Tab-separated table of C-alpha atoms in Angstrom:
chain	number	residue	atom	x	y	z
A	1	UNK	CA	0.000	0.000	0.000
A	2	UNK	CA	1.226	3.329	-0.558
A	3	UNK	CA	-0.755	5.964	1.573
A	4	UNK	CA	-1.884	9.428	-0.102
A	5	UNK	CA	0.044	11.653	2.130
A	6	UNK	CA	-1.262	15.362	0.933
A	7	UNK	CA	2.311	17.788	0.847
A	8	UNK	CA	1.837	21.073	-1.297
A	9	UNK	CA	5.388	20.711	-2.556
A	10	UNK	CA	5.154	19.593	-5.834
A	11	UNK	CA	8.356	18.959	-7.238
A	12	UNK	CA	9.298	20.092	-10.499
A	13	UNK	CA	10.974	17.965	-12.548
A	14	UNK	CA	14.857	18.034	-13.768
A	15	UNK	CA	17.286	16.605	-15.438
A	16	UNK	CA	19.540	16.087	-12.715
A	17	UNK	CA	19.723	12.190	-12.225
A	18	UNK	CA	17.772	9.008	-13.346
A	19	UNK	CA	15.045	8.071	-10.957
A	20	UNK	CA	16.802	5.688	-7.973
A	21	UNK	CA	13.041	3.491	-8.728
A	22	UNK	CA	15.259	2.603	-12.279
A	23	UNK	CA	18.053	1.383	-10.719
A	24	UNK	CA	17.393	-2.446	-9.371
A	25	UNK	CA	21.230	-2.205	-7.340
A	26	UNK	CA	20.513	-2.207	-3.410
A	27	UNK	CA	23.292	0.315	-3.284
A	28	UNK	CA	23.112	4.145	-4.551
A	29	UNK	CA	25.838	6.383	-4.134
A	30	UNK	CA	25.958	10.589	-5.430
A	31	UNK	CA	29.097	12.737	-5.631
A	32	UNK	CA	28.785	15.704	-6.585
A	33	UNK	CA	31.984	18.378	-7.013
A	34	UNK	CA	31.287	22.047	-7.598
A	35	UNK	CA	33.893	24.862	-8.023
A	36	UNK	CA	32.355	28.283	-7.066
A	37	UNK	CA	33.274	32.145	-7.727
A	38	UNK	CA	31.478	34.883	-4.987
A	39	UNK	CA	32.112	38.627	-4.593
A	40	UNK	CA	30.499	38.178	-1.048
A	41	UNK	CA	32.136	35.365	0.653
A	42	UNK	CA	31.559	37.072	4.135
A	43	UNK	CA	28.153	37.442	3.282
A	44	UNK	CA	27.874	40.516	4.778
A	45	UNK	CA	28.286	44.434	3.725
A	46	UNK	CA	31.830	44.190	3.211
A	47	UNK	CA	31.874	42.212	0.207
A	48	UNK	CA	34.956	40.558	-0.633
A	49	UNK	CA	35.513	37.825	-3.279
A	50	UNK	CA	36.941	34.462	-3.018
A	51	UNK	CA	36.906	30.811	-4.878
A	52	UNK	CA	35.536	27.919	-2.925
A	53	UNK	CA	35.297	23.945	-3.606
A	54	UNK	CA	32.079	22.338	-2.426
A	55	UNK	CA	31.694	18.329	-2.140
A	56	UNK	CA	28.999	16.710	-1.348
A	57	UNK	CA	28.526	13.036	-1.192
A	58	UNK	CA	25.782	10.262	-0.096
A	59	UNK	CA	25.832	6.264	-0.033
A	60	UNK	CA	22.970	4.256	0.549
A	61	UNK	CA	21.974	0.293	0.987
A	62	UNK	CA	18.737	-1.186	0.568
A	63	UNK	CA	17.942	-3.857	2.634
A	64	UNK	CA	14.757	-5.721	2.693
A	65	UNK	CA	12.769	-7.583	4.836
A	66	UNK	CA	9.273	-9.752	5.446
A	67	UNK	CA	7.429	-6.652	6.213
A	68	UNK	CA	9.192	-4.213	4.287
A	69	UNK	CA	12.457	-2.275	3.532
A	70	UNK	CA	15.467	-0.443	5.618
A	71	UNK	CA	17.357	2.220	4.300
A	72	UNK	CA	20.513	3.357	5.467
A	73	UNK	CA	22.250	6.691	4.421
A	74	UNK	CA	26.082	8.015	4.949
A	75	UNK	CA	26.073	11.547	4.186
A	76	UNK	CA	28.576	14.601	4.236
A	77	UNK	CA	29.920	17.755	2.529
A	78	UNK	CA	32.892	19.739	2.719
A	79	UNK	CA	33.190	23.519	1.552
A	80	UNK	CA	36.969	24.441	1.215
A	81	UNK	CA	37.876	28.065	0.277
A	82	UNK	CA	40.711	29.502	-1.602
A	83	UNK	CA	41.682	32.547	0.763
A	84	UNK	CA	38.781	32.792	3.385
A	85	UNK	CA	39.357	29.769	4.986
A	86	UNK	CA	37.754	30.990	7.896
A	87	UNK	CA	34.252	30.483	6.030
A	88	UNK	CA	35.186	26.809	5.741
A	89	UNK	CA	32.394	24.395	6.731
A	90	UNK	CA	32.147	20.231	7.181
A	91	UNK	CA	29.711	18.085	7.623
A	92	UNK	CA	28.759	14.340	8.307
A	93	UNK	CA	25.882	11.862	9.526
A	94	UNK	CA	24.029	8.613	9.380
A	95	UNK	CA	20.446	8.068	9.015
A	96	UNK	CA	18.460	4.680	8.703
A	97	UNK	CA	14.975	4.993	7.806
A	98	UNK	CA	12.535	1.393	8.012
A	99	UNK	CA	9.178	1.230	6.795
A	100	UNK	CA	6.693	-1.771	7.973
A	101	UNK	CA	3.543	-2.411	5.955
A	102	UNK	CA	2.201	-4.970	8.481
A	103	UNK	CA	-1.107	-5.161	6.215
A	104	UNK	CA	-2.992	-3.777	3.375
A	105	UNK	CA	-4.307	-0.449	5.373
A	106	UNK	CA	-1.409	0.029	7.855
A	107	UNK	CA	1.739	1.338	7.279
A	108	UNK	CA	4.921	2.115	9.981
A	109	UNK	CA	7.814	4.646	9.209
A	110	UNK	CA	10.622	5.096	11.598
A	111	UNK	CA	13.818	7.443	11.221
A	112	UNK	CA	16.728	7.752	13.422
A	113	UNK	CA	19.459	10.327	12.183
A	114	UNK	CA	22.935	11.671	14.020
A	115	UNK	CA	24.721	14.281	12.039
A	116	UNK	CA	27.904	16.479	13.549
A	117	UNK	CA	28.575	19.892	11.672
A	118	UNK	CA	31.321	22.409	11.623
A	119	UNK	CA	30.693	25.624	10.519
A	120	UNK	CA	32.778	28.468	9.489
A	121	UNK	CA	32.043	31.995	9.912
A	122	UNK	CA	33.411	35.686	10.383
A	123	UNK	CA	32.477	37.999	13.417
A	124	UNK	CA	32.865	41.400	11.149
A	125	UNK	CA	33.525	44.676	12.854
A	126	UNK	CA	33.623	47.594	10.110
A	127	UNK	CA	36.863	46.604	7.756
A	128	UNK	CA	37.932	43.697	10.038
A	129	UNK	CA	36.745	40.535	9.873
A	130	UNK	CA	37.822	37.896	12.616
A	131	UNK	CA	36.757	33.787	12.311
A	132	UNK	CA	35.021	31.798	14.203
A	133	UNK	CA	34.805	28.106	13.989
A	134	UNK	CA	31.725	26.065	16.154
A	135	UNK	CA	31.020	22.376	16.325
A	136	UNK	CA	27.332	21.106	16.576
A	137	UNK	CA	25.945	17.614	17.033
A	138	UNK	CA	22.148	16.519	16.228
A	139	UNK	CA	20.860	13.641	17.030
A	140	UNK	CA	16.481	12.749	16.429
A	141	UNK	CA	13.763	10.173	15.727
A	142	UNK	CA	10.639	9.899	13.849
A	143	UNK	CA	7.735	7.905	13.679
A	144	UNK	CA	5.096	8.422	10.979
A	145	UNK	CA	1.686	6.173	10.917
A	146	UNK	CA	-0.540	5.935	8.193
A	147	UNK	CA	-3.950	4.260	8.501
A	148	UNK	CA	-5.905	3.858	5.570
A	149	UNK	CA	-9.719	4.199	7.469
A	150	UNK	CA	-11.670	3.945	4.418
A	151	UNK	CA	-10.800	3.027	0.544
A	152	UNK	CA	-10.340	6.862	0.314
A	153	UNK	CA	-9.573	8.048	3.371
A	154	UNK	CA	-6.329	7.798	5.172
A	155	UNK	CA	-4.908	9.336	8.666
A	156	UNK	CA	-1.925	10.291	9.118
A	157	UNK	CA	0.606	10.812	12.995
A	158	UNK	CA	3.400	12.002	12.899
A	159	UNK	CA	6.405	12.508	15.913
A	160	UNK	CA	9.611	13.738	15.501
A	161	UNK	CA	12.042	15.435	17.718
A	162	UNK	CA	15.994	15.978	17.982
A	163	UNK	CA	18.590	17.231	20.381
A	164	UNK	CA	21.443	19.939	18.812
A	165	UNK	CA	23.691	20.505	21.213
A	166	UNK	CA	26.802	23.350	20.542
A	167	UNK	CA	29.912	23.880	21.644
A	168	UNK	CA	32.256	26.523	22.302
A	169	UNK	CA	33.447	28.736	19.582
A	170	UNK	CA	36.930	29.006	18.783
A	171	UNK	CA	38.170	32.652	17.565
A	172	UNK	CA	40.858	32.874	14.799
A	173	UNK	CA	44.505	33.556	16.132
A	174	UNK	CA	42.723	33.086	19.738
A	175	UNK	CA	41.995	36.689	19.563
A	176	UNK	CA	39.340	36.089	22.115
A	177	UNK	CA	38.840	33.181	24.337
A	178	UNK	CA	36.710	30.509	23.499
A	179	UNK	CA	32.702	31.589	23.990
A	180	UNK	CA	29.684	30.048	24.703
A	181	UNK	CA	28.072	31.988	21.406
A	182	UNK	CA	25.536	29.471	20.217
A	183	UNK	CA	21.790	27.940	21.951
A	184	UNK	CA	21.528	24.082	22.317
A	185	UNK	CA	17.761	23.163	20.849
A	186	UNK	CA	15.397	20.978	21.615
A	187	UNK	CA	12.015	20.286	19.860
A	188	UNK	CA	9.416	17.817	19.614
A	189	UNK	CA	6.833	18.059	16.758
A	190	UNK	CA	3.668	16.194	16.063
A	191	UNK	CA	1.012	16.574	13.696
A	192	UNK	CA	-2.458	14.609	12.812
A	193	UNK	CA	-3.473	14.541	9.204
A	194	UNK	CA	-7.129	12.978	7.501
A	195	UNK	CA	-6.625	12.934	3.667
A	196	UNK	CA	-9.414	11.830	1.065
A	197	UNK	CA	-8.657	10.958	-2.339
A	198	UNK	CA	-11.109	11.365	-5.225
A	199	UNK	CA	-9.220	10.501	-8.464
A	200	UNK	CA	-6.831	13.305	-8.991
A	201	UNK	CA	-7.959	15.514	-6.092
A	202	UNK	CA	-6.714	15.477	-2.433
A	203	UNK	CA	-8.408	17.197	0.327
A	204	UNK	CA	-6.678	17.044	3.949
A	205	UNK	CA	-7.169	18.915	7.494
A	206	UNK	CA	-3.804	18.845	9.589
A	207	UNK	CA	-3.297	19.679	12.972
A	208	UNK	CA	0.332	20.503	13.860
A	209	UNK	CA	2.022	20.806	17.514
A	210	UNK	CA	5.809	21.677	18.162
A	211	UNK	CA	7.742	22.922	20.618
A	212	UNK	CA	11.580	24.202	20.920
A	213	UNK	CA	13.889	24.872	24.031
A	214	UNK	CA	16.709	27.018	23.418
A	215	UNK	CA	19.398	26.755	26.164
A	216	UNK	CA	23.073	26.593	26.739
A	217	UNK	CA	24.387	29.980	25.794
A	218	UNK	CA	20.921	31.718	27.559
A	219	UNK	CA	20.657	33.170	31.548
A	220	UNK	CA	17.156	30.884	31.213
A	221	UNK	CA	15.891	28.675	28.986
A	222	UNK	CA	13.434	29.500	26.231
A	223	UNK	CA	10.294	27.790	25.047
A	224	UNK	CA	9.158	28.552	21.287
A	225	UNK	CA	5.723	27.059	21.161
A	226	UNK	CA	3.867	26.794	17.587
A	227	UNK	CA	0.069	25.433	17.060
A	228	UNK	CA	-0.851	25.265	13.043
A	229	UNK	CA	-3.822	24.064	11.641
A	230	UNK	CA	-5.006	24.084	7.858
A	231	UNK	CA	-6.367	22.917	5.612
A	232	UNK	CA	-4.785	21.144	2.027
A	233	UNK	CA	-6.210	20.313	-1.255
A	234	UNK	CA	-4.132	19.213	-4.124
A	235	UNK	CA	-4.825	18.182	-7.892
A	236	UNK	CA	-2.405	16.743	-10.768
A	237	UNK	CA	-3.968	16.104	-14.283
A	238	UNK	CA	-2.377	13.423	-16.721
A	239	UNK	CA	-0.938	16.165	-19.231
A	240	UNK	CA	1.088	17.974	-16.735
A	241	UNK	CA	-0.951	20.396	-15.070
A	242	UNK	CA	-0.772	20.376	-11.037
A	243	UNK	CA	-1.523	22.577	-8.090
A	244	UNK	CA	-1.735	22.364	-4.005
A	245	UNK	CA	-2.604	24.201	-1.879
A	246	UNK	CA	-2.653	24.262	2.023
A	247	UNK	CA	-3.906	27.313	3.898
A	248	UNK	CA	-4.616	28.083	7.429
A	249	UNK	CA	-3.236	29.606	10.448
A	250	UNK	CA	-0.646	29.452	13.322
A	251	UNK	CA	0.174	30.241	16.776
A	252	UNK	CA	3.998	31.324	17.766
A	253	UNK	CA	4.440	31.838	21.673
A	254	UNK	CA	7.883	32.258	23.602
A	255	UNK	CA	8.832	32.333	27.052
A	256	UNK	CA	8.724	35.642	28.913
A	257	UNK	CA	6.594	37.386	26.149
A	258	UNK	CA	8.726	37.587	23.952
A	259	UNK	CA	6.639	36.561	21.266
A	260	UNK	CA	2.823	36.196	21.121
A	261	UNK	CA	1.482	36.239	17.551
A	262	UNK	CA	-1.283	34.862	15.387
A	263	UNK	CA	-0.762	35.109	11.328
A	264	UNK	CA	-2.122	33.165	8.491
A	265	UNK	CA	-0.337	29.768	6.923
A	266	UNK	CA	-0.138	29.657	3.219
A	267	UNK	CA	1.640	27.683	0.866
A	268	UNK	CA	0.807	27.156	-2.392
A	269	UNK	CA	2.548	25.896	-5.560
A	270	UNK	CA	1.079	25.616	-9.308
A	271	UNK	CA	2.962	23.901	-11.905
A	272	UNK	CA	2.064	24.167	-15.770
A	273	UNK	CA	3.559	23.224	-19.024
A	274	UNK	CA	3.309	25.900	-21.408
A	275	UNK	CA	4.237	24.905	-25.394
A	276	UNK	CA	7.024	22.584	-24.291
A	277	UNK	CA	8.257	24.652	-21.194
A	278	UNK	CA	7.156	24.085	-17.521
A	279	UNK	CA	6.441	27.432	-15.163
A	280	UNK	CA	6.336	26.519	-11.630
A	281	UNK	CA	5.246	29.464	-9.005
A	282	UNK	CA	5.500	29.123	-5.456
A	283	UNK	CA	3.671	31.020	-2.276
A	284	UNK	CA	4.764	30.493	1.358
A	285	UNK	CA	3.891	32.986	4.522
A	286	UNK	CA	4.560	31.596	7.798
A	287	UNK	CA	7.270	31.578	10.564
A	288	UNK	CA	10.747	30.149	10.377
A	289	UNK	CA	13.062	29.471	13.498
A	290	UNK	CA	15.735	27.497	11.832
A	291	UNK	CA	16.864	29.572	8.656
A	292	UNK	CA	16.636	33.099	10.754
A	293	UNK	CA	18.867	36.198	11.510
A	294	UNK	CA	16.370	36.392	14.495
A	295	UNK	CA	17.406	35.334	17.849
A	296	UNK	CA	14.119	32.856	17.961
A	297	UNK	CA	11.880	33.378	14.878
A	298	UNK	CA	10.957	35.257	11.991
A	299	UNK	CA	7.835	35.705	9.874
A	300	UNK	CA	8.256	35.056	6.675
A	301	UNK	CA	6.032	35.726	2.852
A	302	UNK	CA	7.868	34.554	-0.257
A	303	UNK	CA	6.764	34.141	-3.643
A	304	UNK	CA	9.252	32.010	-6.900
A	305	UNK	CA	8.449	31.408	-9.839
A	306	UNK	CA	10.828	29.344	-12.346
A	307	UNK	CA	10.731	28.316	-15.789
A	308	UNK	CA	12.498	25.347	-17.318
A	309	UNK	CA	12.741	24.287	-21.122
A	310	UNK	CA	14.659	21.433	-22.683
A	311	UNK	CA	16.905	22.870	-25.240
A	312	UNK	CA	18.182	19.395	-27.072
A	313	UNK	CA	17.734	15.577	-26.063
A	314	UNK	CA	20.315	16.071	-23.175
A	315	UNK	CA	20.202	19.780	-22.377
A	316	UNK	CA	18.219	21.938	-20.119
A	317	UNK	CA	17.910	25.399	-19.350
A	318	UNK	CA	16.098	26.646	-15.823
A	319	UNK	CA	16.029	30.314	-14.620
A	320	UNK	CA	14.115	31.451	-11.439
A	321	UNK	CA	13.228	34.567	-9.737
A	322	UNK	CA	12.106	34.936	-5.625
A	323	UNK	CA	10.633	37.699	-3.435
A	324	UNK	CA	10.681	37.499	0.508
A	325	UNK	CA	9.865	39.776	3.018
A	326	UNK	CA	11.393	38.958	6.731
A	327	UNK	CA	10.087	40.210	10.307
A	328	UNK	CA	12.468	39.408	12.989
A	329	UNK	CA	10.435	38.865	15.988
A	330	UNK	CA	12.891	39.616	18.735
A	331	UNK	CA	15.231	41.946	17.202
A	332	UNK	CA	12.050	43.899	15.976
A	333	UNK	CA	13.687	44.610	12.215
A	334	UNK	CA	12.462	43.427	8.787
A	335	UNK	CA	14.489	42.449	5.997
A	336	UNK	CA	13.615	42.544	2.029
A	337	UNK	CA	15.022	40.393	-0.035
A	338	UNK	CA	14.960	39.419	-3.976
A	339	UNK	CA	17.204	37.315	-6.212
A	340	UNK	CA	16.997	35.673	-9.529
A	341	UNK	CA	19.231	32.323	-10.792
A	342	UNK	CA	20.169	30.571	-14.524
A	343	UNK	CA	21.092	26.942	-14.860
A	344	UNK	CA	22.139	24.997	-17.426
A	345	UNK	CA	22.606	21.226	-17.141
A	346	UNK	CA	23.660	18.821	-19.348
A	347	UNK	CA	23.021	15.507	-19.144
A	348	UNK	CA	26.676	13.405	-20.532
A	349	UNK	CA	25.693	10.601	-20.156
A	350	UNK	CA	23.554	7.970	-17.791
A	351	UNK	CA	24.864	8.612	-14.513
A	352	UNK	CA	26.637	12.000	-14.932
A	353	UNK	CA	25.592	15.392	-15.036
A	354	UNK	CA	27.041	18.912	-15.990
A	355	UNK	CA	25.584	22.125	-14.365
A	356	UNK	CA	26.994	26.062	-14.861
A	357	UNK	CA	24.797	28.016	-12.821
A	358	UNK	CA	24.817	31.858	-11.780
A	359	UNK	CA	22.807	33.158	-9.032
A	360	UNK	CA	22.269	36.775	-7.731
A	361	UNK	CA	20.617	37.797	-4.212
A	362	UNK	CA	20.402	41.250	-2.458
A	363	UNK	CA	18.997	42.325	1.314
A	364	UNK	CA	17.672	45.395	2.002
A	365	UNK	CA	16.546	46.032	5.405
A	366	UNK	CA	14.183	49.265	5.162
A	367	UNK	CA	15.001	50.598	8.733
A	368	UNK	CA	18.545	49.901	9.335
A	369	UNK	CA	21.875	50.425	7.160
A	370	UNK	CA	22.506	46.577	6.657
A	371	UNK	CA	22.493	46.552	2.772
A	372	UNK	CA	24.350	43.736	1.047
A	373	UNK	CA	24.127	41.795	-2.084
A	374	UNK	CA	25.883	38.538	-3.320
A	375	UNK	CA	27.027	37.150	-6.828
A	376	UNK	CA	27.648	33.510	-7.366
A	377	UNK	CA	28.577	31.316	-10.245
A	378	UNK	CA	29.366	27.847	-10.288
A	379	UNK	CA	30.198	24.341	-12.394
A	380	UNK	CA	29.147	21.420	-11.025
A	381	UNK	CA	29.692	17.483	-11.890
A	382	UNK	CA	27.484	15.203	-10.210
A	383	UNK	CA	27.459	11.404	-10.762
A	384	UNK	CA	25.866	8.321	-9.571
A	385	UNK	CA	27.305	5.194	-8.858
């Protein structure tokens, strides 16, 4: 059985890499090895350039059993600069993943993941820029159950929680001692979900719970408590066409007042193929408290949209433009930011792909003097084994 789990992010298709369903070997492996050109590697108002190498590889086994299949996953990436080699970063885990499909209308996903991560980064004080280095370990579970309650109806539970706990961070040259800079987290997440399915159409109401402690580096400990509930309806027609939606609201609460807000949940994603091309355009508002300048959260609206055409039998071109508007909770500033992107893949052969891509990005805070912008371009080779 495979259960109709409703997600509005509808994936648009690429050329990247074959489809791991076509390949029967109980073994996968990706590499990929990218060489990179910035004018911002600090990523910050004082733009400098710099070269960087990033690597990123996976390997994964296959291994089945009476009631289903177990999947583990080694994992890591390295990011290696030419000059700045304070920026550089590292990265590593394991994750095994089993699913159980005890019967027809029953099905039993568990995850457990440990990943340690080194990151690279620059405290800048007008001209000067001084390095910092900090070490983080996560380590979570998962459990997803889907019960199918009625030929179209299926629910959905899902728990999930991890522990990332941070170190001390190390200043370049020892030019200060070693600080307690960054929170340790903790959060638990759960979420119910009923989906019907009526031939291509979806309809779902979710109920999501999660809550995450921030500690460590604080006087007290923070809770960051978030309630969501909406509700999802998706649709994909056999020529192409496809859209979900999934609209609601949420609830963001934090110790000590520090946050107390209701906004709407939106996110929303149409895909259509338009005399051999294929425009996608995405819609997301809600809050974010891991991707965040903020000290907890930030609200967040954001609107893509991307285009991608084949050019020949084994080329592709993609381009891409995005929107977002940022309120930092805490700090109590917003930020505005826009960028656009061009790729171009080829596809060499089977199992190995060429990409040249350029991106551009800029952030413009409206009520501070924080401006900065960022050029990239890159060549990447990626392969499977």
């Amino acid at each position: 059985m495979r259960l109709a789990v409703l997600s509005p992010l509808l994936l648009l298709p690429s050329i990247a890499m074959a489809s791991e369903a076509d390949d029967p070997s109980p073994v996968h492996a990706e590499i990929s090895v990218s060489r990179h050109y910035t004018d911002n590697v600090l990523d910050e108002p004082l733009a400098v350039s710099d070269w960087y190498t990033l690597m990123r590889g996976s390997v994964a086994g296959d291994i089945d059993h009476g009631l289903g299949e177990t999947r583990i996953t080694l994992g890591g990436e390295l990011r290696r600069h030419d000059r700045f080699t304070i920026e550089n970063d590292a990265a590593g885990g394991i994750e095994t993943q089993t699913t159980l499909r005890p019967s027809e209308d029953l099905e039993l996903r568990g995850t457990l993941f440990l990943r340690h991560i080194r990151e690279g980064d620059a405290l800048v004080i007008e001209d000067l820029a001084i390095g910092t280095q900090t070490a983080k370990t996560i380590r979570g579970a998962g459990a997803v159950v889907g019960l199918r309650l009625t030929p179209a109806l299926v629910s959905t539970t899902e728990v999930k929680g991890f522990r990332e706990r941070a170190r001390d961070t190390f200043f370049e040259d020892d030019v200060l001692p070693a600080l307690r800079l960054e929170p340790d987290r903790d959060r638990i997440f759960a979420s119910q979900a009923l989906t019907h399915t009526d031939g291509p159409v979806q309809r779902a109401v979710r109920a999501t719970a999660e809550r995450t402690t921030f500690s460590g580096s604080l006087a007290e400990a923070i809770n960051l408590d978030r309630l969501q509930l909406r509700g999802e309806i998706g649709w994909r027609s056999e020529d192409g066409y496809a859209f979900a939606l999934a609209a609601g609201g949420e609830w963001l609460r934090a110790s000590f007042d520090l946050i107390d807000v209701v906004r709407p949940s939106i996110e929303a994603t149409a895909i259509a193929p338009i005399a051999g091309l294929e425009l996608r355009g995405t819609l997301r508002t809600g809050f974010d408290s891991d991707d965040t300048d903020d000290l907890l959260a930030s609200w967040v609206r954001r609107a893509e949209a991307q285009l991608a055409w084949p050019l020949a039998e084994h080329f592709a071109l993609s381009t891409g433009i995005f929107v977002e508007a940022r309120d930092n909770l805490v700090l109590g500033y917003s930020e505005n930011r826009r960028g656009i992107y061009g790729e171009l893949g080829w596809h060499a052969s089977e199992k190995v792909t060429l990409v040249l891509r350029l991106d551009y990005g800029e952030m413009r805070p409206p009520d501070i003097d924080f401006a900065k912008d960022r050029f990239d371009a890159s060549v990447a080779v990626r392969t499977r084994l």
